[in-house]
């Protein structure tokens, strides 16, 4: 059988199939032209036409009873449904190069014919001006952040970028980890541009704390790195990174802190004994002290001396002050006075504001996902 004869038979067969479809009462309607063209990122123009095929495959123009054009985002939410060939697209609210599905349908009585075409929203990126304060407590757990996000998209038909305004806020998360060794990241989600965080509430905090304490035990300084990730329509991307240098307190700084605690404790102890420390001469001496880094707690041997009166000499009370580094859980245990109980003190004030980490430029953050 020749090639020419084969072609003729195939054409006759197609005509027979189309003819049978028509004979079965189902017209062979088709979308003869469907050209969705992006006039800009915010506007879509659709050129659309329909036709019907006769018994021998000849295509004739056909006008549907109704025409409907749909635009769906990547989550198949409807962005547009109507018949206008010029369609507005909410591009600023869409994700980076988000996939769009355009569908055109024509209704011919009880018959419907549709066709689909895929497009992409604009490429987008996020820039951020950031401020991260850490640590804001003596336990290296608490911190705060302030972000100013700027969302940009690539200009239509150009290489430049332009700022866009989004109704939906940018959310995301931070990862915090000790920069040296094998990083153990702690994840900190955020939904607002400003807020506070506590690393102890996050998963893997114990591993993070161990890595930080190990680094501080080996030297006076450790680096904690924060990577900032922004999320647009579920797509996450790293946008900035900052490193905080955590400096361990020196021996002189701890001695000064011990003296500050003892001074406060002496006044409160005398007040519990019914004595007004402001109306008599009082001295508090630090005999010795130790610091437990695992419990972050001071144990101080203290001697408190005060004048009874102008002609009545001096009195003395010796004891042990136990207090956490943040001033909490302070107790005084008197020595040598039978029957006297441990004195539970109010929380003592720390000597000065906790040390803040200083920012260090670190380059781009570690990329978990990219756009």
mmCIF file of C-alpha atoms in Angstrom:
data_model
loop_
_atom_site.group_PDB
_atom_site.id
_atom_site.type_symbol
_atom_site.label_atom_id
_atom_site.label_comp_id
_atom_site.label_asym_id
_atom_site.label_seq_id
_atom_site.Cartn_x
_atom_site.Cartn_y
_atom_site.Cartn_z
ATOM 1 C CA UNK A 1 0.000 0.000 0.000
ATOM 2 C CA UNK A 2 1.457 3.355 -1.028
ATOM 3 C CA UNK A 3 2.040 6.259 1.341
ATOM 4 C CA UNK A 4 -0.435 8.379 -0.636
ATOM 5 C CA UNK A 5 -3.162 5.754 -0.314
ATOM 6 C CA UNK A 6 -2.526 5.444 3.421
ATOM 7 C CA UNK A 7 -2.997 9.187 3.866
ATOM 8 C CA UNK A 8 -6.264 9.159 1.935
ATOM 9 C CA UNK A 9 -7.608 6.255 3.964
ATOM 10 C CA UNK A 10 -6.678 8.008 7.235
ATOM 11 C CA UNK A 11 -8.493 11.145 6.094
ATOM 12 C CA UNK A 12 -11.563 9.127 5.124
ATOM 13 C CA UNK A 13 -11.408 7.367 8.498
ATOM 14 C CA UNK A 14 -11.247 10.708 10.375
ATOM 15 C CA UNK A 15 -14.204 11.975 8.362
ATOM 16 C CA UNK A 16 -16.145 8.850 9.225
ATOM 17 C CA UNK A 17 -15.370 9.260 12.935
ATOM 18 C CA UNK A 18 -16.429 12.918 12.915
ATOM 19 C CA UNK A 19 -19.471 11.992 10.913
ATOM 20 C CA UNK A 20 -20.376 9.307 13.416
ATOM 21 C CA UNK A 21 -19.959 11.807 16.248
ATOM 22 C CA UNK A 22 -22.343 14.160 14.465
ATOM 23 C CA UNK A 23 -24.728 11.305 13.782
ATOM 24 C CA UNK A 24 -24.619 10.386 17.472
ATOM 25 C CA UNK A 25 -25.921 13.855 18.260
ATOM 26 C CA UNK A 26 -22.677 15.284 19.693
ATOM 27 C CA UNK A 27 -21.439 18.240 17.608
ATOM 28 C CA UNK A 28 -17.665 18.405 17.212
ATOM 29 C CA UNK A 29 -17.161 21.823 18.785
ATOM 30 C CA UNK A 30 -13.563 22.920 19.345
ATOM 31 C CA UNK A 31 -11.601 25.937 20.579
ATOM 32 C CA UNK A 32 -10.097 27.075 17.297
ATOM 33 C CA UNK A 33 -7.991 29.907 18.753
ATOM 34 C CA UNK A 34 -6.886 30.483 22.328
ATOM 35 C CA UNK A 35 -4.092 32.989 22.839
ATOM 36 C CA UNK A 36 -3.702 34.422 26.353
ATOM 37 C CA UNK A 37 -1.083 37.169 26.176
ATOM 38 C CA UNK A 38 0.342 39.060 29.145
ATOM 39 C CA UNK A 39 0.115 42.738 28.258
ATOM 40 C CA UNK A 40 1.770 43.416 31.626
ATOM 41 C CA UNK A 41 2.146 41.560 34.904
ATOM 42 C CA UNK A 42 -1.215 43.029 35.939
ATOM 43 C CA UNK A 43 -3.165 42.597 32.701
ATOM 44 C CA UNK A 44 -3.974 39.582 30.561
ATOM 45 C CA UNK A 45 -5.497 39.797 27.057
ATOM 46 C CA UNK A 46 -7.215 36.741 25.649
ATOM 47 C CA UNK A 47 -7.863 36.157 21.949
ATOM 48 C CA UNK A 48 -10.478 33.428 21.646
ATOM 49 C CA UNK A 49 -12.514 31.760 18.898
ATOM 50 C CA UNK A 50 -14.589 28.572 18.513
ATOM 51 C CA UNK A 51 -15.491 26.318 15.641
ATOM 52 C CA UNK A 52 -17.306 23.150 14.736
ATOM 53 C CA UNK A 53 -16.064 20.387 12.430
ATOM 54 C CA UNK A 54 -18.267 18.978 9.750
ATOM 55 C CA UNK A 55 -18.517 15.338 8.633
ATOM 56 C CA UNK A 56 -15.305 15.493 6.619
ATOM 57 C CA UNK A 57 -13.231 17.486 9.165
ATOM 58 C CA UNK A 58 -13.921 20.914 7.706
ATOM 59 C CA UNK A 59 -13.821 23.560 10.458
ATOM 60 C CA UNK A 60 -16.522 26.199 10.426
ATOM 61 C CA UNK A 61 -16.736 29.196 12.823
ATOM 62 C CA UNK A 62 -19.148 28.765 15.705
ATOM 63 C CA UNK A 63 -20.510 31.271 18.213
ATOM 64 C CA UNK A 64 -21.155 29.852 21.681
ATOM 65 C CA UNK A 65 -24.191 30.771 23.728
ATOM 66 C CA UNK A 66 -21.887 31.870 26.552
ATOM 67 C CA UNK A 67 -18.143 32.267 26.918
ATOM 68 C CA UNK A 68 -16.343 32.096 30.272
ATOM 69 C CA UNK A 69 -12.668 32.695 30.996
ATOM 70 C CA UNK A 70 -11.160 31.519 34.286
ATOM 71 C CA UNK A 71 -7.800 32.324 35.879
ATOM 72 C CA UNK A 72 -6.578 30.139 38.769
ATOM 73 C CA UNK A 73 -3.551 30.580 41.004
ATOM 74 C CA UNK A 74 -1.185 27.787 42.051
ATOM 75 C CA UNK A 75 -3.582 26.713 44.800
ATOM 76 C CA UNK A 76 -6.452 26.592 42.259
ATOM 77 C CA UNK A 77 -8.187 29.546 43.873
ATOM 78 C CA UNK A 78 -10.159 31.559 41.321
ATOM 79 C CA UNK A 79 -8.562 34.900 40.479
ATOM 80 C CA UNK A 80 -10.998 35.736 37.694
ATOM 81 C CA UNK A 81 -14.187 34.345 36.123
ATOM 82 C CA UNK A 82 -15.957 36.273 33.355
ATOM 83 C CA UNK A 83 -16.178 36.947 29.670
ATOM 84 C CA UNK A 84 -14.098 40.116 29.307
ATOM 85 C CA UNK A 85 -11.052 39.420 27.117
ATOM 86 C CA UNK A 86 -9.027 42.000 29.116
ATOM 87 C CA UNK A 87 -8.421 40.475 32.561
ATOM 88 C CA UNK A 88 -6.870 42.135 35.647
ATOM 89 C CA UNK A 89 -4.337 39.967 37.489
ATOM 90 C CA UNK A 90 -3.508 40.663 41.184
ATOM 91 C CA UNK A 91 0.171 40.024 40.538
ATOM 92 C CA UNK A 92 1.417 41.885 43.638
ATOM 93 C CA UNK A 93 -0.374 39.376 45.872
ATOM 94 C CA UNK A 94 1.014 36.318 44.081
ATOM 95 C CA UNK A 95 4.185 34.395 44.832
ATOM 96 C CA UNK A 96 7.478 34.394 43.022
ATOM 97 C CA UNK A 97 6.886 33.229 39.406
ATOM 98 C CA UNK A 98 3.718 31.559 40.642
ATOM 99 C CA UNK A 99 2.058 29.240 38.139
ATOM 100 C CA UNK A 100 -1.241 30.516 36.732
ATOM 101 C CA UNK A 101 -3.786 28.460 34.823
ATOM 102 C CA UNK A 102 -5.993 30.197 32.254
ATOM 103 C CA UNK A 103 -9.044 28.261 31.048
ATOM 104 C CA UNK A 104 -11.496 29.291 28.325
ATOM 105 C CA UNK A 105 -14.866 27.555 27.924
ATOM 106 C CA UNK A 106 -17.684 27.913 25.415
ATOM 107 C CA UNK A 107 -21.214 26.609 25.972
ATOM 108 C CA UNK A 108 -23.245 25.386 23.004
ATOM 109 C CA UNK A 109 -26.603 24.409 24.396
ATOM 110 C CA UNK A 110 -25.895 21.441 26.646
ATOM 111 C CA UNK A 111 -22.406 20.971 25.231
ATOM 112 C CA UNK A 112 -19.303 22.630 26.652
ATOM 113 C CA UNK A 113 -15.798 22.773 25.194
ATOM 114 C CA UNK A 114 -12.759 24.102 27.120
ATOM 115 C CA UNK A 115 -9.053 24.613 26.691
ATOM 116 C CA UNK A 116 -6.287 25.538 29.166
ATOM 117 C CA UNK A 117 -3.016 27.438 29.044
ATOM 118 C CA UNK A 118 -0.347 27.903 31.757
ATOM 119 C CA UNK A 119 1.394 31.204 32.523
ATOM 120 C CA UNK A 120 3.667 32.568 35.259
ATOM 121 C CA UNK A 121 3.355 35.534 37.590
ATOM 122 C CA UNK A 122 6.249 37.966 37.894
ATOM 123 C CA UNK A 123 9.611 37.008 39.445
ATOM 124 C CA UNK A 124 9.761 38.485 42.938
ATOM 125 C CA UNK A 125 12.315 39.003 45.665
ATOM 126 C CA UNK A 126 12.327 40.296 49.226
ATOM 127 C CA UNK A 127 14.787 42.686 50.823
ATOM 128 C CA UNK A 128 14.788 43.435 54.528
ATOM 129 C CA UNK A 129 16.177 46.048 56.887
ATOM 130 C CA UNK A 130 16.637 44.189 60.137
ATOM 131 C CA UNK A 131 17.521 44.624 63.778
ATOM 132 C CA UNK A 132 17.995 41.609 66.032
ATOM 133 C CA UNK A 133 18.841 42.050 69.710
ATOM 134 C CA UNK A 134 20.339 39.000 71.411
ATOM 135 C CA UNK A 135 20.808 38.075 74.163
ATOM 136 C CA UNK A 136 18.467 40.136 76.330
ATOM 137 C CA UNK A 137 18.818 37.951 79.403
ATOM 138 C CA UNK A 138 21.596 36.284 81.339
ATOM 139 C CA UNK A 139 20.531 32.797 80.252
ATOM 140 C CA UNK A 140 21.069 33.541 76.535
ATOM 141 C CA UNK A 141 17.453 32.640 75.750
ATOM 142 C CA UNK A 142 15.554 35.835 75.027
ATOM 143 C CA UNK A 143 15.810 38.331 72.201
ATOM 144 C CA UNK A 144 13.799 40.657 69.997
ATOM 145 C CA UNK A 145 13.584 41.568 66.322
ATOM 146 C CA UNK A 146 12.352 44.378 64.083
ATOM 147 C CA UNK A 147 12.028 43.857 60.317
ATOM 148 C CA UNK A 148 11.154 46.221 57.502
ATOM 149 C CA UNK A 149 10.413 44.114 54.425
ATOM 150 C CA UNK A 150 10.437 45.440 50.870
ATOM 151 C CA UNK A 151 8.915 43.250 48.146
ATOM 152 C CA UNK A 152 10.085 43.822 44.573
ATOM 153 C CA UNK A 153 9.287 42.318 41.210
ATOM 154 C CA UNK A 154 11.145 42.353 37.948
ATOM 155 C CA UNK A 155 9.838 45.017 35.581
ATOM 156 C CA UNK A 156 7.749 43.583 32.773
ATOM 157 C CA UNK A 157 9.954 43.052 29.750
ATOM 158 C CA UNK A 158 13.062 44.430 31.477
ATOM 159 C CA UNK A 159 15.890 43.408 33.804
ATOM 160 C CA UNK A 160 15.304 46.096 36.439
ATOM 161 C CA UNK A 161 13.340 45.588 39.651
ATOM 162 C CA UNK A 162 10.485 47.692 41.048
ATOM 163 C CA UNK A 163 8.923 47.888 44.496
ATOM 164 C CA UNK A 164 5.354 46.641 44.886
ATOM 165 C CA UNK A 165 2.815 47.019 47.652
ATOM 166 C CA UNK A 166 1.248 43.882 49.049
ATOM 167 C CA UNK A 167 -1.839 43.740 51.243
ATOM 168 C CA UNK A 168 -0.719 40.470 52.779
ATOM 169 C CA UNK A 169 2.187 40.856 55.242
ATOM 170 C CA UNK A 170 5.426 38.967 54.781
ATOM 171 C CA UNK A 171 5.905 36.216 57.337
ATOM 172 C CA UNK A 172 8.655 33.664 57.768
ATOM 173 C CA UNK A 173 11.083 32.372 60.352
ATOM 174 C CA UNK A 174 14.537 32.796 61.858
ATOM 175 C CA UNK A 175 17.096 30.098 62.398
ATOM 176 C CA UNK A 176 19.574 30.590 65.236
ATOM 177 C CA UNK A 177 22.688 28.463 65.668
ATOM 178 C CA UNK A 178 26.214 28.571 67.034
ATOM 179 C CA UNK A 179 28.364 29.349 64.015
ATOM 180 C CA UNK A 180 31.330 27.105 64.837
ATOM 181 C CA UNK A 181 31.306 23.330 64.659
ATOM 182 C CA UNK A 182 28.239 21.414 63.496
ATOM 183 C CA UNK A 183 25.359 23.959 63.516
ATOM 184 C CA UNK A 184 22.271 22.987 65.514
ATOM 185 C CA UNK A 185 19.610 25.411 64.224
ATOM 186 C CA UNK A 186 16.721 26.539 66.384
ATOM 187 C CA UNK A 187 13.685 27.646 64.364
ATOM 188 C CA UNK A 188 11.797 30.813 65.380
ATOM 189 C CA UNK A 189 8.630 31.516 63.338
ATOM 190 C CA UNK A 190 7.282 35.065 63.020
ATOM 191 C CA UNK A 191 4.053 36.515 61.617
ATOM 192 C CA UNK A 192 4.648 40.166 62.537
ATOM 193 C CA UNK A 193 7.419 42.575 61.664
ATOM 194 C CA UNK A 194 8.293 43.169 65.317
ATOM 195 C CA UNK A 195 8.313 40.895 68.310
ATOM 196 C CA UNK A 196 10.198 38.981 70.963
ATOM 197 C CA UNK A 197 11.376 35.371 71.087
ATOM 198 C CA UNK A 198 12.535 32.826 73.631
ATOM 199 C CA UNK A 199 14.806 30.117 72.273
ATOM 200 C CA UNK A 200 13.965 27.823 75.192
ATOM 201 C CA UNK A 201 10.489 27.316 73.699
ATOM 202 C CA UNK A 202 11.880 25.953 70.457
ATOM 203 C CA UNK A 203 12.781 22.434 69.491
ATOM 204 C CA UNK A 204 16.443 21.470 69.749
ATOM 205 C CA UNK A 205 17.090 24.257 72.249
ATOM 206 C CA UNK A 206 19.019 21.891 74.515
ATOM 207 C CA UNK A 207 21.408 21.076 71.677
ATOM 208 C CA UNK A 208 21.784 24.784 70.920
ATOM 209 C CA UNK A 209 22.463 25.603 74.589
ATOM 210 C CA UNK A 210 25.055 22.830 74.834
ATOM 211 C CA UNK A 211 26.847 24.099 71.717
ATOM 212 C CA UNK A 212 26.838 27.676 73.027
ATOM 213 C CA UNK A 213 28.036 26.758 76.507
ATOM 214 C CA UNK A 214 30.744 24.520 75.092
ATOM 215 C CA UNK A 215 32.009 27.362 72.938
ATOM 216 C CA UNK A 216 32.005 29.797 75.859
ATOM 217 C CA UNK A 217 33.814 27.293 78.107
ATOM 218 C CA UNK A 218 36.559 26.943 75.519
ATOM 219 C CA UNK A 219 37.041 30.702 75.227
ATOM 220 C CA UNK A 220 35.527 34.063 76.159
ATOM 221 C CA UNK A 221 33.546 34.480 72.952
ATOM 222 C CA UNK A 222 31.011 32.590 70.845
ATOM 223 C CA UNK A 223 29.228 33.513 67.616
ATOM 224 C CA UNK A 224 25.468 33.008 67.278
ATOM 225 C CA UNK A 225 24.180 33.389 63.744
ATOM 226 C CA UNK A 226 20.622 34.337 62.782
ATOM 227 C CA UNK A 227 19.368 33.645 59.255
ATOM 228 C CA UNK A 228 16.159 35.400 58.182
ATOM 229 C CA UNK A 229 13.776 33.577 55.852
ATOM 230 C CA UNK A 230 10.793 35.277 54.218
ATOM 231 C CA UNK A 231 7.748 33.447 52.896
ATOM 232 C CA UNK A 232 5.604 34.482 49.932
ATOM 233 C CA UNK A 233 2.603 32.248 49.190
ATOM 234 C CA UNK A 234 4.259 29.303 50.920
ATOM 235 C CA UNK A 235 7.607 29.675 49.139
ATOM 236 C CA UNK A 236 10.494 30.269 51.544
ATOM 237 C CA UNK A 237 13.744 32.035 50.706
ATOM 238 C CA UNK A 238 16.726 33.329 52.747
ATOM 239 C CA UNK A 239 16.916 37.131 52.659
ATOM 240 C CA UNK A 240 19.528 38.175 55.253
ATOM 241 C CA UNK A 241 21.902 36.931 57.916
ATOM 242 C CA UNK A 242 23.463 38.517 61.001
ATOM 243 C CA UNK A 243 25.949 37.210 63.543
ATOM 244 C CA UNK A 244 26.029 38.107 67.236
ATOM 245 C CA UNK A 245 29.260 37.879 69.189
ATOM 246 C CA UNK A 246 28.527 36.636 72.712
ATOM 247 C CA UNK A 247 31.270 37.569 75.172
ATOM 248 C CA UNK A 248 31.667 35.635 78.426
ATOM 249 C CA UNK A 249 31.994 37.736 81.580
ATOM 250 C CA UNK A 250 35.464 38.265 82.952
ATOM 251 C CA UNK A 251 36.462 37.501 86.539
ATOM 252 C CA UNK A 252 36.387 41.213 87.414
ATOM 253 C CA UNK A 253 32.904 41.589 85.923
ATOM 254 C CA UNK A 254 31.635 38.652 87.967
ATOM 255 C CA UNK A 255 33.234 40.026 91.135
ATOM 256 C CA UNK A 256 31.467 43.331 90.572
ATOM 257 C CA UNK A 257 28.189 41.463 90.025
ATOM 258 C CA UNK A 258 28.660 39.509 93.258
ATOM 259 C CA UNK A 259 29.261 42.722 95.186
ATOM 260 C CA UNK A 260 26.111 44.255 93.709
ATOM 261 C CA UNK A 261 24.021 41.257 94.803
ATOM 262 C CA UNK A 262 25.543 41.201 98.292
ATOM 263 C CA UNK A 263 24.847 44.904 98.837
ATOM 264 C CA UNK A 264 21.157 44.421 98.039
ATOM 265 C CA UNK A 265 20.886 41.197 100.031
ATOM 266 C CA UNK A 266 22.435 42.774 103.156
ATOM 267 C CA UNK A 267 19.811 45.533 103.262
ATOM 268 C CA UNK A 268 16.958 43.061 102.778
ATOM 269 C CA UNK A 269 18.304 40.639 105.406
ATOM 270 C CA UNK A 270 18.510 43.398 108.024
ATOM 271 C CA UNK A 271 14.991 44.516 107.122
ATOM 272 C CA UNK A 272 13.746 40.945 107.705
ATOM 273 C CA UNK A 273 15.414 41.119 111.144
ATOM 274 C CA UNK A 274 13.537 44.312 111.922
ATOM 275 C CA UNK A 275 16.516 46.629 111.445
ATOM 276 C CA UNK A 276 16.508 49.751 109.279
ATOM 277 C CA UNK A 277 19.746 49.704 107.305
ATOM 278 C CA UNK A 278 19.257 53.323 106.252
ATOM 279 C CA UNK A 279 19.497 54.571 109.847
ATOM 280 C CA UNK A 280 22.686 52.822 110.895
ATOM 281 C CA UNK A 281 26.135 52.170 109.553
ATOM 282 C CA UNK A 282 26.235 48.812 107.698
ATOM 283 C CA UNK A 283 29.114 46.952 106.064
ATOM 284 C CA UNK A 284 28.839 43.826 103.910
ATOM 285 C CA UNK A 285 31.974 41.815 103.181
ATOM 286 C CA UNK A 286 32.468 39.105 100.569
ATOM 287 C CA UNK A 287 34.589 36.436 102.211
ATOM 288 C CA UNK A 288 34.592 34.092 99.160
ATOM 289 C CA UNK A 289 32.445 33.212 96.188
ATOM 290 C CA UNK A 290 32.016 30.586 93.489
ATOM 291 C CA UNK A 291 30.055 30.451 90.260
ATOM 292 C CA UNK A 292 28.353 27.314 88.892
ATOM 293 C CA UNK A 293 28.083 27.758 85.096
ATOM 294 C CA UNK A 294 25.830 24.721 84.678
ATOM 295 C CA UNK A 295 23.221 26.171 87.072
ATOM 296 C CA UNK A 296 24.240 29.803 86.360
ATOM 297 C CA UNK A 297 24.317 30.372 90.131
ATOM 298 C CA UNK A 298 26.524 32.249 92.603
ATOM 299 C CA UNK A 299 27.320 30.970 96.083
ATOM 300 C CA UNK A 300 28.784 33.739 98.269
ATOM 301 C CA UNK A 301 30.078 33.607 101.839
ATOM 302 C CA UNK A 302 29.003 36.928 103.380
ATOM 303 C CA UNK A 303 29.690 38.837 106.591
ATOM 304 C CA UNK A 304 27.221 41.624 107.454
ATOM 305 C CA UNK A 305 28.245 44.072 110.206
ATOM 306 C CA UNK A 306 26.195 46.963 111.587
ATOM 307 C CA UNK A 307 26.463 49.376 114.475
ATOM 308 C CA UNK A 308 23.933 48.826 117.254
ATOM 309 C CA UNK A 309 24.111 52.402 118.384
ATOM 310 C CA UNK A 310 26.612 55.155 119.103
ATOM 311 C CA UNK A 311 27.758 53.599 122.370
ATOM 312 C CA UNK A 312 26.644 49.978 121.928
ATOM 313 C CA UNK A 313 29.307 48.611 119.570
ATOM 314 C CA UNK A 314 28.852 46.406 116.534
ATOM 315 C CA UNK A 315 26.857 43.321 115.650
ATOM 316 C CA UNK A 316 27.650 40.752 112.973
ATOM 317 C CA UNK A 317 25.818 38.117 110.952
ATOM 318 C CA UNK A 318 27.602 35.599 108.791
ATOM 319 C CA UNK A 319 25.905 33.454 106.186
ATOM 320 C CA UNK A 320 25.761 32.138 102.685
ATOM 321 C CA UNK A 321 24.018 33.961 99.812
ATOM 322 C CA UNK A 322 22.847 31.803 96.915
ATOM 323 C CA UNK A 323 21.477 33.615 93.869
ATOM 324 C CA UNK A 324 21.078 32.915 90.174
ATOM 325 C CA UNK A 325 22.930 35.049 87.653
ATOM 326 C CA UNK A 326 19.713 36.840 86.698
ATOM 327 C CA UNK A 327 19.024 37.775 90.343
ATOM 328 C CA UNK A 328 16.262 35.225 90.894
ATOM 329 C CA UNK A 329 15.935 32.457 93.520
ATOM 330 C CA UNK A 330 17.978 34.437 96.064
ATOM 331 C CA UNK A 331 18.239 32.961 99.586
ATOM 332 C CA UNK A 332 20.395 33.792 102.603
ATOM 333 C CA UNK A 333 21.436 30.988 104.999
ATOM 334 C CA UNK A 334 22.659 32.397 108.371
ATOM 335 C CA UNK A 335 25.610 30.708 110.116
ATOM 336 C CA UNK A 336 26.058 30.200 113.835
ATOM 337 C CA UNK A 337 22.608 31.297 114.978
ATOM 338 C CA UNK A 338 20.588 28.315 116.127
ATOM 339 C CA UNK A 339 16.908 28.366 115.280
ATOM 340 C CA UNK A 340 17.181 30.896 112.453
ATOM 341 C CA UNK A 341 15.642 29.767 109.177
ATOM 342 C CA UNK A 342 16.814 30.372 105.671
ATOM 343 C CA UNK A 343 15.718 33.823 104.514
ATOM 344 C CA UNK A 344 14.076 33.813 101.082
ATOM 345 C CA UNK A 345 14.829 37.130 99.425
ATOM 346 C CA UNK A 346 13.070 39.049 96.713
ATOM 347 C CA UNK A 347 14.594 38.899 93.250
ATOM 348 C CA UNK A 348 17.758 40.988 93.204
ATOM 349 C CA UNK A 349 18.459 43.472 90.455
ATOM 350 C CA UNK A 350 21.300 42.688 88.073
ATOM 351 C CA UNK A 351 24.216 45.084 88.045
ATOM 352 C CA UNK A 352 23.688 46.398 84.532
ATOM 353 C CA UNK A 353 21.825 45.589 81.336
ATOM 354 C CA UNK A 354 22.670 42.115 80.031
ATOM 355 C CA UNK A 355 25.366 42.033 77.372
ATOM 356 C CA UNK A 356 24.036 42.401 73.854
ATOM 357 C CA UNK A 357 25.635 40.643 70.948
ATOM 358 C CA UNK A 358 27.239 42.883 68.382
ATOM 359 C CA UNK A 359 26.414 42.558 64.718
ATOM 360 C CA UNK A 360 28.931 41.059 62.336
ATOM 361 C CA UNK A 361 28.538 40.974 58.574
ATOM 362 C CA UNK A 362 28.377 37.333 57.566
ATOM 363 C CA UNK A 363 27.427 37.281 53.897
ATOM 364 C CA UNK A 364 24.410 35.413 52.552
ATOM 365 C CA UNK A 365 22.484 33.058 54.834
ATOM 366 C CA UNK A 366 22.553 29.303 54.492
ATOM 367 C CA UNK A 367 20.072 28.409 51.782
ATOM 368 C CA UNK A 368 17.462 25.843 52.756
ATOM 369 C CA UNK A 369 15.207 26.636 49.803
ATOM 370 C CA UNK A 370 15.660 28.965 46.884
ATOM 371 C CA UNK A 371 13.319 30.819 44.591
#
